PDB file of N, CA and C in Angstrom:
ATOM      1  N   MET A 131      38.239  14.875 -41.723  1.00  0.00           N
ATOM      2  CA  MET A 131      39.448  14.326 -42.306  1.00  0.00           C
ATOM      3  C   MET A 131      40.632  15.185 -41.876  1.00  0.00           C
ATOM      4  N   ALA A 132      41.696  14.554 -41.419  1.00  0.00           N
ATOM      5  CA  ALA A 132      42.868  15.275 -40.951  1.00  0.00           C
ATOM      6  C   ALA A 132      43.648  15.848 -42.135  1.00  0.00           C
ATOM      7  N   VAL A 133      44.097  17.061 -41.966  1.00  0.00           N
ATOM      8  CA  VAL A 133      44.891  17.715 -42.997  1.00  0.00           C
ATOM      9  C   VAL A 133      46.335  17.255 -42.846  1.00  0.00           C
ATOM     10  N   HIS A 134      46.991  16.959 -43.941  1.00  0.00           N
ATOM     11  CA  HIS A 134      48.390  16.562 -43.897  1.00  0.00           C
ATOM     12  C   HIS A 134      49.263  17.799 -43.948  1.00  0.00           C
ATOM     13  N   ASN A 135      50.077  17.976 -42.937  1.00  0.00           N
ATOM     14  CA  ASN A 135      51.047  19.065 -42.845  1.00  0.00           C
ATOM     15  C   ASN A 135      50.443  20.425 -43.217  1.00  0.00           C
ATOM     16  N   PRO A 136      49.504  20.919 -42.413  1.00  0.00           N
ATOM     17  CA  PRO A 136      48.912  22.229 -42.721  1.00  0.00           C
ATOM     18  C   PRO A 136      49.973  23.318 -42.629  1.00  0.00           C
ATOM     19  N   PRO A 137      49.889  24.321 -43.470  1.00  0.00           N
ATOM     20  CA  PRO A 137      50.917  25.361 -43.462  1.00  0.00           C
ATOM     21  C   PRO A 137      50.831  26.239 -42.224  1.00  0.00           C
ATOM     22  N   HIS A 138      51.967  26.745 -41.825  1.00  0.00           N
ATOM     23  CA  HIS A 138      52.008  27.783 -40.792  1.00  0.00           C
ATOM     24  C   HIS A 138      51.369  29.022 -41.418  1.00  0.00           C
ATOM     25  N   PRO A 139      50.633  29.820 -40.629  1.00  0.00           N
ATOM     26  CA  PRO A 139      50.018  31.020 -41.201  1.00  0.00           C
ATOM     27  C   PRO A 139      51.013  31.938 -41.921  1.00  0.00           C
ATOM     28  N   GLY A 140      52.239  31.982 -41.445  1.00  0.00           N
ATOM     29  CA  GLY A 140      53.244  32.819 -42.103  1.00  0.00           C
ATOM     30  C   GLY A 140      53.527  32.370 -43.526  1.00  0.00           C
ATOM     31  N   GLU A 141      53.574  31.073 -43.727  1.00  0.00           N
ATOM     32  CA  GLU A 141      53.778  30.518 -45.081  1.00  0.00           C
ATOM     33  C   GLU A 141      52.587  30.874 -45.962  1.00  0.00           C
ATOM     34  N   PHE A 142      51.387  30.760 -45.404  1.00  0.00           N
ATOM     35  CA  PHE A 142      50.169  31.098 -46.122  1.00  0.00           C
ATOM     36  C   PHE A 142      50.160  32.573 -46.516  1.00  0.00           C
ATOM     37  N   ILE A 143      50.511  33.444 -45.582  1.00  0.00           N
ATOM     38  CA  ILE A 143      50.557  34.889 -45.850  1.00  0.00           C
ATOM     39  C   ILE A 143      51.542  35.182 -46.977  1.00  0.00           C
ATOM     40  N   THR A 144      52.716  34.582 -46.887  1.00  0.00           N
ATOM     41  CA  THR A 144      53.740  34.810 -47.906  1.00  0.00           C
ATOM     42  C   THR A 144      53.268  34.356 -49.279  1.00  0.00           C
ATOM     43  N   ASP A 145      52.748  33.133 -49.347  1.00  0.00           N
ATOM     44  CA  ASP A 145      52.340  32.565 -50.639  1.00  0.00           C
ATOM     45  C   ASP A 145      51.119  33.254 -51.241  1.00  0.00           C
ATOM     46  N   ILE A 146      50.104  33.470 -50.433  1.00  0.00           N
ATOM     47  CA  ILE A 146      48.820  33.951 -50.955  1.00  0.00           C
ATOM     48  C   ILE A 146      48.760  35.470 -51.068  1.00  0.00           C
ATOM     49  N   TYR A 147      49.324  36.169 -50.118  1.00  0.00           N
ATOM     50  CA  TYR A 147      49.174  37.624 -50.088  1.00  0.00           C
ATOM     51  C   TYR A 147      50.406  38.389 -50.554  1.00  0.00           C
ATOM     52  N   LEU A 148      51.572  38.036 -50.050  1.00  0.00           N
ATOM     53  CA  LEU A 148      52.754  38.844 -50.351  1.00  0.00           C
ATOM     54  C   LEU A 148      53.302  38.587 -51.744  1.00  0.00           C
ATOM     55  N   GLU A 149      53.723  37.349 -52.007  1.00  0.00           N
ATOM     56  CA  GLU A 149      54.376  37.056 -53.292  1.00  0.00           C
ATOM     57  C   GLU A 149      53.451  37.301 -54.476  1.00  0.00           C
ATOM     58  N   SER A 150      52.202  36.897 -54.355  1.00  0.00           N
ATOM     59  CA  SER A 150      51.297  37.036 -55.501  1.00  0.00           C
ATOM     60  C   SER A 150      50.874  38.483 -55.758  1.00  0.00           C
ATOM     61  N   ASN A 151      51.094  39.361 -54.786  1.00  0.00           N
ATOM     62  CA  ASN A 151      50.719  40.773 -54.951  1.00  0.00           C
ATOM     63  C   ASN A 151      51.910  41.721 -54.949  1.00  0.00           C
ATOM     64  N   GLY A 152      53.117  41.160 -54.907  1.00  0.00           N
ATOM     65  CA  GLY A 152      54.310  42.000 -54.922  1.00  0.00           C
ATOM     66  C   GLY A 152      54.441  42.902 -53.698  1.00  0.00           C
ATOM     67  N   ILE A 153      54.000  42.416 -52.544  1.00  0.00           N
ATOM     68  CA  ILE A 153      54.061  43.193 -51.306  1.00  0.00           C
ATOM     69  C   ILE A 153      55.187  42.638 -50.443  1.00  0.00           C
ATOM     70  N   SER A 154      55.958  43.521 -49.843  1.00  0.00           N
ATOM     71  CA  SER A 154      57.050  43.090 -48.972  1.00  0.00           C
ATOM     72  C   SER A 154      56.542  42.875 -47.547  1.00  0.00           C
ATOM     73  N   GLY A 155      57.284  42.090 -46.801  1.00  0.00           N
ATOM     74  CA  GLY A 155      56.967  41.894 -45.393  1.00  0.00           C
ATOM     75  C   GLY A 155      57.004  43.202 -44.631  1.00  0.00           C
ATOM     76  N   ARG A 156      57.946  44.044 -44.962  1.00  0.00           N
ATOM     77  CA  ARG A 156      58.062  45.349 -44.295  1.00  0.00           C
ATOM     78  C   ARG A 156      56.830  46.209 -44.565  1.00  0.00           C
ATOM     79  N   GLU A 157      56.332  46.182 -45.804  1.00  0.00           N
ATOM     80  CA  GLU A 157      55.134  46.947 -46.139  1.00  0.00           C
ATOM     81  C   GLU A 157      53.920  46.424 -45.360  1.00  0.00           C
ATOM     82  N   LEU A 158      53.783  45.091 -45.284  1.00  0.00           N
ATOM     83  CA  LEU A 158      52.671  44.532 -44.521  1.00  0.00           C
ATOM     84  C   LEU A 158      52.818  44.875 -43.041  1.00  0.00           C
ATOM     85  N   ALA A 159      54.031  44.792 -42.516  1.00  0.00           N
ATOM     86  CA  ALA A 159      54.253  45.143 -41.105  1.00  0.00           C
ATOM     87  C   ALA A 159      53.807  46.574 -40.830  1.00  0.00           C
ATOM     88  N   ASP A 160      54.118  47.483 -41.749  1.00  0.00           N
ATOM     89  CA  ASP A 160      53.676  48.880 -41.599  1.00  0.00           C
ATOM     90  C   ASP A 160      52.154  48.960 -41.567  1.00  0.00           C
ATOM     91  N   LYS A 161      51.487  48.234 -42.459  1.00  0.00           N
ATOM     92  CA  LYS A 161      50.023  48.253 -42.512  1.00  0.00           C
ATOM     93  C   LYS A 161      49.407  47.641 -41.255  1.00  0.00           C
ATOM     94  N   LEU A 162      50.106  46.645 -40.670  1.00  0.00           N
ATOM     95  CA  LEU A 162      49.627  45.999 -39.453  1.00  0.00           C
ATOM     96  C   LEU A 162      49.960  46.799 -38.197  1.00  0.00           C
ATOM     97  N   ASP A 163      50.827  47.806 -38.350  1.00  0.00           N
ATOM     98  CA  ASP A 163      51.304  48.615 -37.223  1.00  0.00           C
ATOM     99  C   ASP A 163      52.063  47.768 -36.204  1.00  0.00           C
ATOM    100  N   VAL A 164      52.962  46.917 -36.738  1.00  0.00           N
ATOM    101  CA  VAL A 164      53.842  46.104 -35.901  1.00  0.00           C
ATOM    102  C   VAL A 164      55.269  46.255 -36.406  1.00  0.00           C
ATOM    103  N   ALA A 165      56.215  45.892 -35.586  1.00  0.00           N
ATOM    104  CA  ALA A 165      57.615  45.923 -35.992  1.00  0.00           C
ATOM    105  C   ALA A 165      57.848  44.905 -37.108  1.00  0.00           C
ATOM    106  N   ALA A 166      58.688  45.257 -38.048  1.00  0.00           N
ATOM    107  CA  ALA A 166      59.007  44.343 -39.151  1.00  0.00           C
ATOM    108  C   ALA A 166      59.571  43.028 -38.614  1.00  0.00           C
ATOM    109  N   SER A 167      60.337  43.093 -37.532  1.00  0.00           N
ATOM    110  CA  SER A 167      60.926  41.878 -36.954  1.00  0.00           C
ATOM    111  C   SER A 167      59.840  40.960 -36.383  1.00  0.00           C
ATOM    112  N   THR A 168      58.786  41.540 -35.840  1.00  0.00           N
ATOM    113  CA  THR A 168      57.671  40.739 -35.311  1.00  0.00           C
ATOM    114  C   THR A 168      57.003  39.968 -36.431  1.00  0.00           C
ATOM    115  N   LEU A 169      56.682  40.655 -37.516  1.00  0.00           N
ATOM    116  CA  LEU A 169      56.049  39.985 -38.646  1.00  0.00           C
ATOM    117  C   LEU A 169      57.006  38.993 -39.294  1.00  0.00           C
ATOM    118  N   SER A 170      58.269  39.334 -39.372  1.00  0.00           N
ATOM    119  CA  SER A 170      59.252  38.440 -39.984  1.00  0.00           C
ATOM    120  C   SER A 170      59.284  37.088 -39.280  1.00  0.00           C
ATOM    121  N   ARG A 171      59.210  37.082 -37.956  1.00  0.00           N
ATOM    122  CA  ARG A 171      59.208  35.818 -37.207  1.00  0.00           C
ATOM    123  C   ARG A 171      57.972  34.983 -37.546  1.00  0.00           C
ATOM    124  N   ILE A 172      56.848  35.642 -37.755  1.00  0.00           N
ATOM    125  CA  ILE A 172      55.639  34.910 -38.148  1.00  0.00           C
ATOM    126  C   ILE A 172      55.797  34.369 -39.563  1.00  0.00           C
ATOM    127  N   LEU A 173      56.289  35.207 -40.464  1.00  0.00           N
ATOM    128  CA  LEU A 173      56.455  34.768 -41.858  1.00  0.00           C
ATOM    129  C   LEU A 173      57.430  33.607 -41.975  1.00  0.00           C
ATOM    130  N   LYS A 174      58.440  33.574 -41.101  1.00  0.00           N
ATOM    131  CA  LYS A 174      59.418  32.478 -41.107  1.00  0.00           C
ATOM    132  C   LYS A 174      58.909  31.241 -40.370  1.00  0.00           C
ATOM    133  N   GLY A 175      57.793  31.381 -39.651  1.00  0.00           N
ATOM    134  CA  GLY A 175      57.235  30.247 -38.923  1.00  0.00           C
ATOM    135  C   GLY A 175      57.865  30.015 -37.572  1.00  0.00           C
ATOM    136  N   THR A 176      58.621  30.984 -37.067  1.00  0.00           N
ATOM    137  CA  THR A 176      59.258  30.808 -35.761  1.00  0.00           C
ATOM    138  C   THR A 176      58.449  31.415 -34.623  1.00  0.00           C
ATOM    139  N   SER A 177      57.401  32.174 -34.959  1.00  0.00           N
ATOM    140  CA  SER A 177      56.481  32.714 -33.957  1.00  0.00           C
ATOM    141  C   SER A 177      55.056  32.365 -34.353  1.00  0.00           C
ATOM    142  N   ARG A 178      54.201  32.276 -33.339  1.00  0.00           N
ATOM    143  CA  ARG A 178      52.788  31.963 -33.542  1.00  0.00           C
ATOM    144  C   ARG A 178      51.988  33.220 -33.862  1.00  0.00           C
ATOM    145  N   VAL A 179      50.861  33.029 -34.498  1.00  0.00           N
ATOM    146  CA  VAL A 179      49.887  34.105 -34.652  1.00  0.00           C
ATOM    147  C   VAL A 179      49.110  34.166 -33.341  1.00  0.00           C
ATOM    148  N   THR A 180      49.191  35.293 -32.663  1.00  0.00           N
ATOM    149  CA  THR A 180      48.490  35.509 -31.398  1.00  0.00           C
ATOM    150  C   THR A 180      47.093  36.068 -31.680  1.00  0.00           C
ATOM    151  N   PRO A 181      46.226  36.085 -30.683  1.00  0.00           N
ATOM    152  CA  PRO A 181      44.919  36.720 -30.894  1.00  0.00           C
ATOM    153  C   PRO A 181      45.039  38.175 -31.340  1.00  0.00           C
ATOM    154  N   GLU A 182      45.969  38.917 -30.772  1.00  0.00           N
ATOM    155  CA  GLU A 182      46.163  40.314 -31.196  1.00  0.00           C
ATOM    156  C   GLU A 182      46.573  40.390 -32.662  1.00  0.00           C
ATOM    157  N   MET A 183      47.518  39.542 -33.067  1.00  0.00           N
ATOM    158  CA  MET A 183      47.953  39.546 -34.454  1.00  0.00           C
ATOM    159  C   MET A 183      46.826  39.079 -35.376  1.00  0.00           C
ATOM    160  N   ALA A 184      46.017  38.136 -34.910  1.00  0.00           N
ATOM    161  CA  ALA A 184      44.885  37.667 -35.715  1.00  0.00           C
ATOM    162  C   ALA A 184      43.917  38.819 -36.002  1.00  0.00           C
ATOM    163  N   LEU A 185      43.698  39.680 -35.025  1.00  0.00           N
ATOM    164  CA  LEU A 185      42.841  40.849 -35.241  1.00  0.00           C
ATOM    165  C   LEU A 185      43.444  41.786 -36.277  1.00  0.00           C
ATOM    166  N   ARG A 186      44.753  42.005 -36.183  1.00  0.00           N
ATOM    167  CA  ARG A 186      45.435  42.878 -37.143  1.00  0.00           C
ATOM    168  C   ARG A 186      45.393  42.289 -38.551  1.00  0.00           C
ATOM    169  N   LEU A 187      45.702  40.995 -38.653  1.00  0.00           N
ATOM    170  CA  LEU A 187      45.679  40.332 -39.960  1.00  0.00           C
ATOM    171  C   LEU A 187      44.282  40.355 -40.557  1.00  0.00           C
ATOM    172  N   SER A 188      43.281  40.166 -39.717  1.00  0.00           N
ATOM    173  CA  SER A 188      41.910  40.187 -40.193  1.00  0.00           C
ATOM    174  C   SER A 188      41.558  41.528 -40.826  1.00  0.00           C
ATOM    175  N   LYS A 189      41.925  42.599 -40.166  1.00  0.00           N
ATOM    176  CA  LYS A 189      41.606  43.919 -40.702  1.00  0.00           C
ATOM    177  C   LYS A 189      42.393  44.205 -41.982  1.00  0.00           C
ATOM    178  N   ALA A 190      43.662  43.821 -42.003  1.00  0.00           N
ATOM    179  CA  ALA A 190      44.518  44.141 -43.144  1.00  0.00           C
ATOM    180  C   ALA A 190      44.294  43.221 -44.347  1.00  0.00           C
ATOM    181  N   LEU A 191      44.010  41.940 -44.091  1.00  0.00           N
ATOM    182  CA  LEU A 191      43.944  40.976 -45.190  1.00  0.00           C
ATOM    183  C   LEU A 191      42.540  40.446 -45.464  1.00  0.00           C
ATOM    184  N   GLY A 192      41.595  40.698 -44.565  1.00  0.00           N
ATOM    185  CA  GLY A 192      40.212  40.386 -44.854  1.00  0.00           C
ATOM    186  C   GLY A 192      39.671  39.048 -44.383  1.00  0.00           C
ATOM    187  N   ARG A 193      40.467  38.181 -43.822  1.00  0.00           N
ATOM    188  CA  ARG A 193      39.946  36.918 -43.272  1.00  0.00           C
ATOM    189  C   ARG A 193      39.539  37.165 -41.824  1.00  0.00           C
ATOM    190  N   SER A 194      38.733  36.286 -41.263  1.00  0.00           N
ATOM    191  CA  SER A 194      38.302  36.473 -39.881  1.00  0.00           C
ATOM    192  C   SER A 194      39.461  36.182 -38.917  1.00  0.00           C
ATOM    193  N   PRO A 195      39.447  36.817 -37.744  1.00  0.00           N
ATOM    194  CA  PRO A 195      40.477  36.507 -36.746  1.00  0.00           C
ATOM    195  C   PRO A 195      40.438  35.033 -36.358  1.00  0.00           C
ATOM    196  N   GLU A 196      39.239  34.480 -36.302  1.00  0.00           N
ATOM    197  CA  GLU A 196      39.102  33.062 -35.945  1.00  0.00           C
ATOM    198  C   GLU A 196      39.795  32.162 -36.958  1.00  0.00           C
ATOM    199  N   SER A 197      39.752  32.543 -38.233  1.00  0.00           N
ATOM    200  CA  SER A 197      40.401  31.709 -39.258  1.00  0.00           C
ATOM    201  C   SER A 197      41.915  31.719 -39.102  1.00  0.00           C
ATOM    202  N   TRP A 198      42.483  32.861 -38.708  1.00  0.00           N
ATOM    203  CA  TRP A 198      43.934  32.927 -38.490  1.00  0.00           C
ATOM    204  C   TRP A 198      44.331  32.072 -37.291  1.00  0.00           C
ATOM    205  N   LEU A 199      43.547  32.143 -36.232  1.00  0.00           N
ATOM    206  CA  LEU A 199      43.860  31.339 -35.039  1.00  0.00           C
ATOM    207  C   LEU A 199      43.646  29.856 -35.312  1.00  0.00           C
ATOM    208  N   ALA A 200      42.612  29.516 -36.062  1.00  0.00           N
ATOM    209  CA  ALA A 200      42.366  28.110 -36.410  1.00  0.00           C
ATOM    210  C   ALA A 200      43.508  27.555 -37.255  1.00  0.00           C
ATOM    211  N   MET A 201      43.994  28.353 -38.193  1.00  0.00           N
ATOM    212  CA  MET A 201      45.117  27.920 -39.028  1.00  0.00           C
ATOM    213  C   MET A 201      46.352  27.656 -38.166  1.00  0.00           C
ATOM    214  N   GLN A 202      46.607  28.542 -37.201  1.00  0.00           N
ATOM    215  CA  GLN A 202      47.749  28.365 -36.305  1.00  0.00           C
ATOM    216  C   GLN A 202      47.568  27.103 -35.463  1.00  0.00           C
ATOM    217  N   ASP A 203      46.375  26.908 -34.929  1.00  0.00           N
ATOM    218  CA  ASP A 203      46.112  25.723 -34.108  1.00  0.00           C
ATOM    219  C   ASP A 203      46.237  24.436 -34.898  1.00  0.00           C
ATOM    220  N   MET A 204      45.749  24.417 -36.146  1.00  0.00           N
ATOM    221  CA  MET A 204      45.880  23.216 -36.979  1.00  0.00           C
ATOM    222  C   MET A 204      47.346  22.880 -37.226  1.00  0.00           C
ATOM    223  N   HIS A 205      48.147  23.913 -37.480  1.00  0.00           N
ATOM    224  CA  HIS A 205      49.578  23.703 -37.707  1.00  0.00           C
ATOM    225  C   HIS A 205      50.249  23.170 -36.439  1.00  0.00           C
ATOM    226  N   ASP A 206      49.950  23.794 -35.303  1.00  0.00           N
ATOM    227  CA  ASP A 206      50.559  23.377 -34.029  1.00  0.00           C
ATOM    228  C   ASP A 206      50.149  21.956 -33.652  1.00  0.00           C
ATOM    229  N   LEU A 207      48.876  21.619 -33.851  1.00  0.00           N
ATOM    230  CA  LEU A 207      48.406  20.283 -33.525  1.00  0.00           C
ATOM    231  C   LEU A 207      49.065  19.241 -34.416  1.00  0.00           C
ATOM    232  N   TRP A 208      49.228  19.542 -35.685  1.00  0.00           N
ATOM    233  CA  TRP A 208      49.898  18.606 -36.586  1.00  0.00           C
ATOM    234  C   TRP A 208      51.341  18.358 -36.118  1.00  0.00           C
ATOM    235  N   LEU A 209      52.035  19.444 -35.732  1.00  0.00           N
ATOM    236  CA  LEU A 209      53.399  19.289 -35.228  1.00  0.00           C
ATOM    237  C   LEU A 209      53.429  18.445 -33.959  1.00  0.00           C
ATOM    238  N   ALA A 210      52.491  18.690 -33.052  1.00  0.00           N
ATOM    239  CA  ALA A 210      52.445  17.926 -31.804  1.00  0.00           C
ATOM    240  C   ALA A 210      52.215  16.443 -32.081  1.00  0.00           C
ATOM    241  N   ARG A 211      51.343  16.151 -33.040  1.00  0.00           N
ATOM    242  CA  ARG A 211      51.080  14.737 -33.368  1.00  0.00           C
ATOM    243  C   ARG A 211      52.329  14.035 -33.891  1.00  0.00           C
ATOM    244  N   GLN A 212      53.248  14.789 -34.454  1.00  0.00           N
ATOM    245  CA  GLN A 212      54.481  14.195 -34.964  1.00  0.00           C
ATOM    246  C   GLN A 212      55.465  13.856 -33.847  1.00  0.00           C
ATOM    247  N   SER A 213      55.334  14.523 -32.699  1.00  0.00           N
ATOM    248  CA  SER A 213      56.378  14.378 -31.678  1.00  0.00           C
ATOM    249  C   SER A 213      55.914  13.900 -30.307  1.00  0.00           C
ATOM    250  N   VAL A 214      54.636  13.985 -29.995  1.00  0.00           N
ATOM    251  CA  VAL A 214      54.169  13.611 -28.662  1.00  0.00           C
ATOM    252  C   VAL A 214      53.890  12.113 -28.607  1.00  0.00           C
ATOM    253  N   ASN A 215      54.480  11.444 -27.610  1.00  0.00           N
ATOM    254  CA  ASN A 215      54.286  10.014 -27.411  1.00  0.00           C
ATOM    255  C   ASN A 215      53.152   9.824 -26.403  1.00  0.00           C
ATOM    256  N   LEU A 216      52.055   9.229 -26.851  1.00  0.00           N
ATOM    257  CA  LEU A 216      50.891   9.019 -25.997  1.00  0.00           C
ATOM    258  C   LEU A 216      50.782   7.584 -25.486  1.00  0.00           C
ATOM    259  N   GLN A 217      51.832   6.795 -25.658  1.00  0.00           N
ATOM    260  CA  GLN A 217      51.812   5.383 -25.282  1.00  0.00           C
ATOM    261  C   GLN A 217      51.432   5.177 -23.814  1.00  0.00           C
ATOM    262  N   ARG A 218      51.898   6.032 -22.927  1.00  0.00           N
ATOM    263  CA  ARG A 218      51.674   5.836 -21.505  1.00  0.00           C
ATOM    264  C   ARG A 218      50.465   6.608 -20.972  1.00  0.00           C
ATOM    265  N   VAL A 219      49.767   7.292 -21.840  1.00  0.00           N
ATOM    266  CA  VAL A 219      48.573   8.030 -21.422  1.00  0.00           C
ATOM    267  C   VAL A 219      47.406   7.045 -21.369  1.00  0.00           C
ATOM    268  N   VAL A 220      46.672   7.099 -20.271  1.00  0.00           N
ATOM    269  CA  VAL A 220      45.569   6.160 -20.050  1.00  0.00           C
ATOM    270  C   VAL A 220      44.265   6.945 -19.945  1.00  0.00           C
ATOM    271  N   LYS A 221      43.233   6.440 -20.576  1.00  0.00           N
ATOM    272  CA  LYS A 221      41.920   7.082 -20.526  1.00  0.00           C
ATOM    273  C   LYS A 221      41.360   6.970 -19.101  1.00  0.00           C
ATOM    274  N   LEU A 222      40.870   8.062 -18.582  1.00  0.00           N
ATOM    275  CA  LEU A 222      40.275   8.123 -17.270  1.00  0.00           C
ATOM    276  C   LEU A 222      38.831   7.637 -17.352  1.00  0.00           C
ATOM    277  N   LYS A 223      38.452   6.734 -16.436  1.00  0.00           N
ATOM    278  CA  LYS A 223      37.071   6.235 -16.418  1.00  0.00           C
ATOM    279  C   LYS A 223      36.258   7.163 -15.540  1.00  0.00           C
ATOM    280  N   LEU A 224      35.233   7.769 -16.138  1.00  0.00           N
ATOM    281  CA  LEU A 224      34.395   8.735 -15.436  1.00  0.00           C
ATOM    282  C   LEU A 224      32.974   8.191 -15.292  1.00  0.00           C
ATOM    283  N   ALA A 225      32.319   8.600 -14.219  1.00  0.00           N
ATOM    284  CA  ALA A 225      30.910   8.229 -14.036  1.00  0.00           C
ATOM    285  C   ALA A 225      30.094   9.012 -15.036  1.00  0.00           C
ATOM    286  N   ALA A 226      29.003   8.428 -15.502  1.00  0.00           N
ATOM    287  CA  ALA A 226      28.122   9.117 -16.449  1.00  0.00           C
ATOM    288  C   ALA A 226      27.529  10.351 -15.797  1.00  0.00           C
ATOM    289  N   ALA A 227      27.414  11.414 -16.550  1.00  0.00           N
ATOM    290  CA  ALA A 227      26.894  12.670 -15.997  1.00  0.00           C
ATOM    291  C   ALA A 227      25.387  12.706 -16.030  1.00  0.00           C
TER     292      ALA A 227
END
């Protein structure tokens, strides 16, 4: 079943980890060993969670790196479905393997 408007990982981090635990973005950035501006872009949803960041988030917050990347991919795919026009895309007929 398709998820309707899945959250960007930054929104998830803010809602689940930061706000509910009284932790600032700057404090999390320090724990992740990244620049506060780097994390801020993720929290605002203007940057993607990269594999490197997924590893950092996994260690600091306890979810698997794969879950962070999957969350990012679900969000990106949902956005693409809202804007990509597939009307002119045609299925390629392939010989059976």
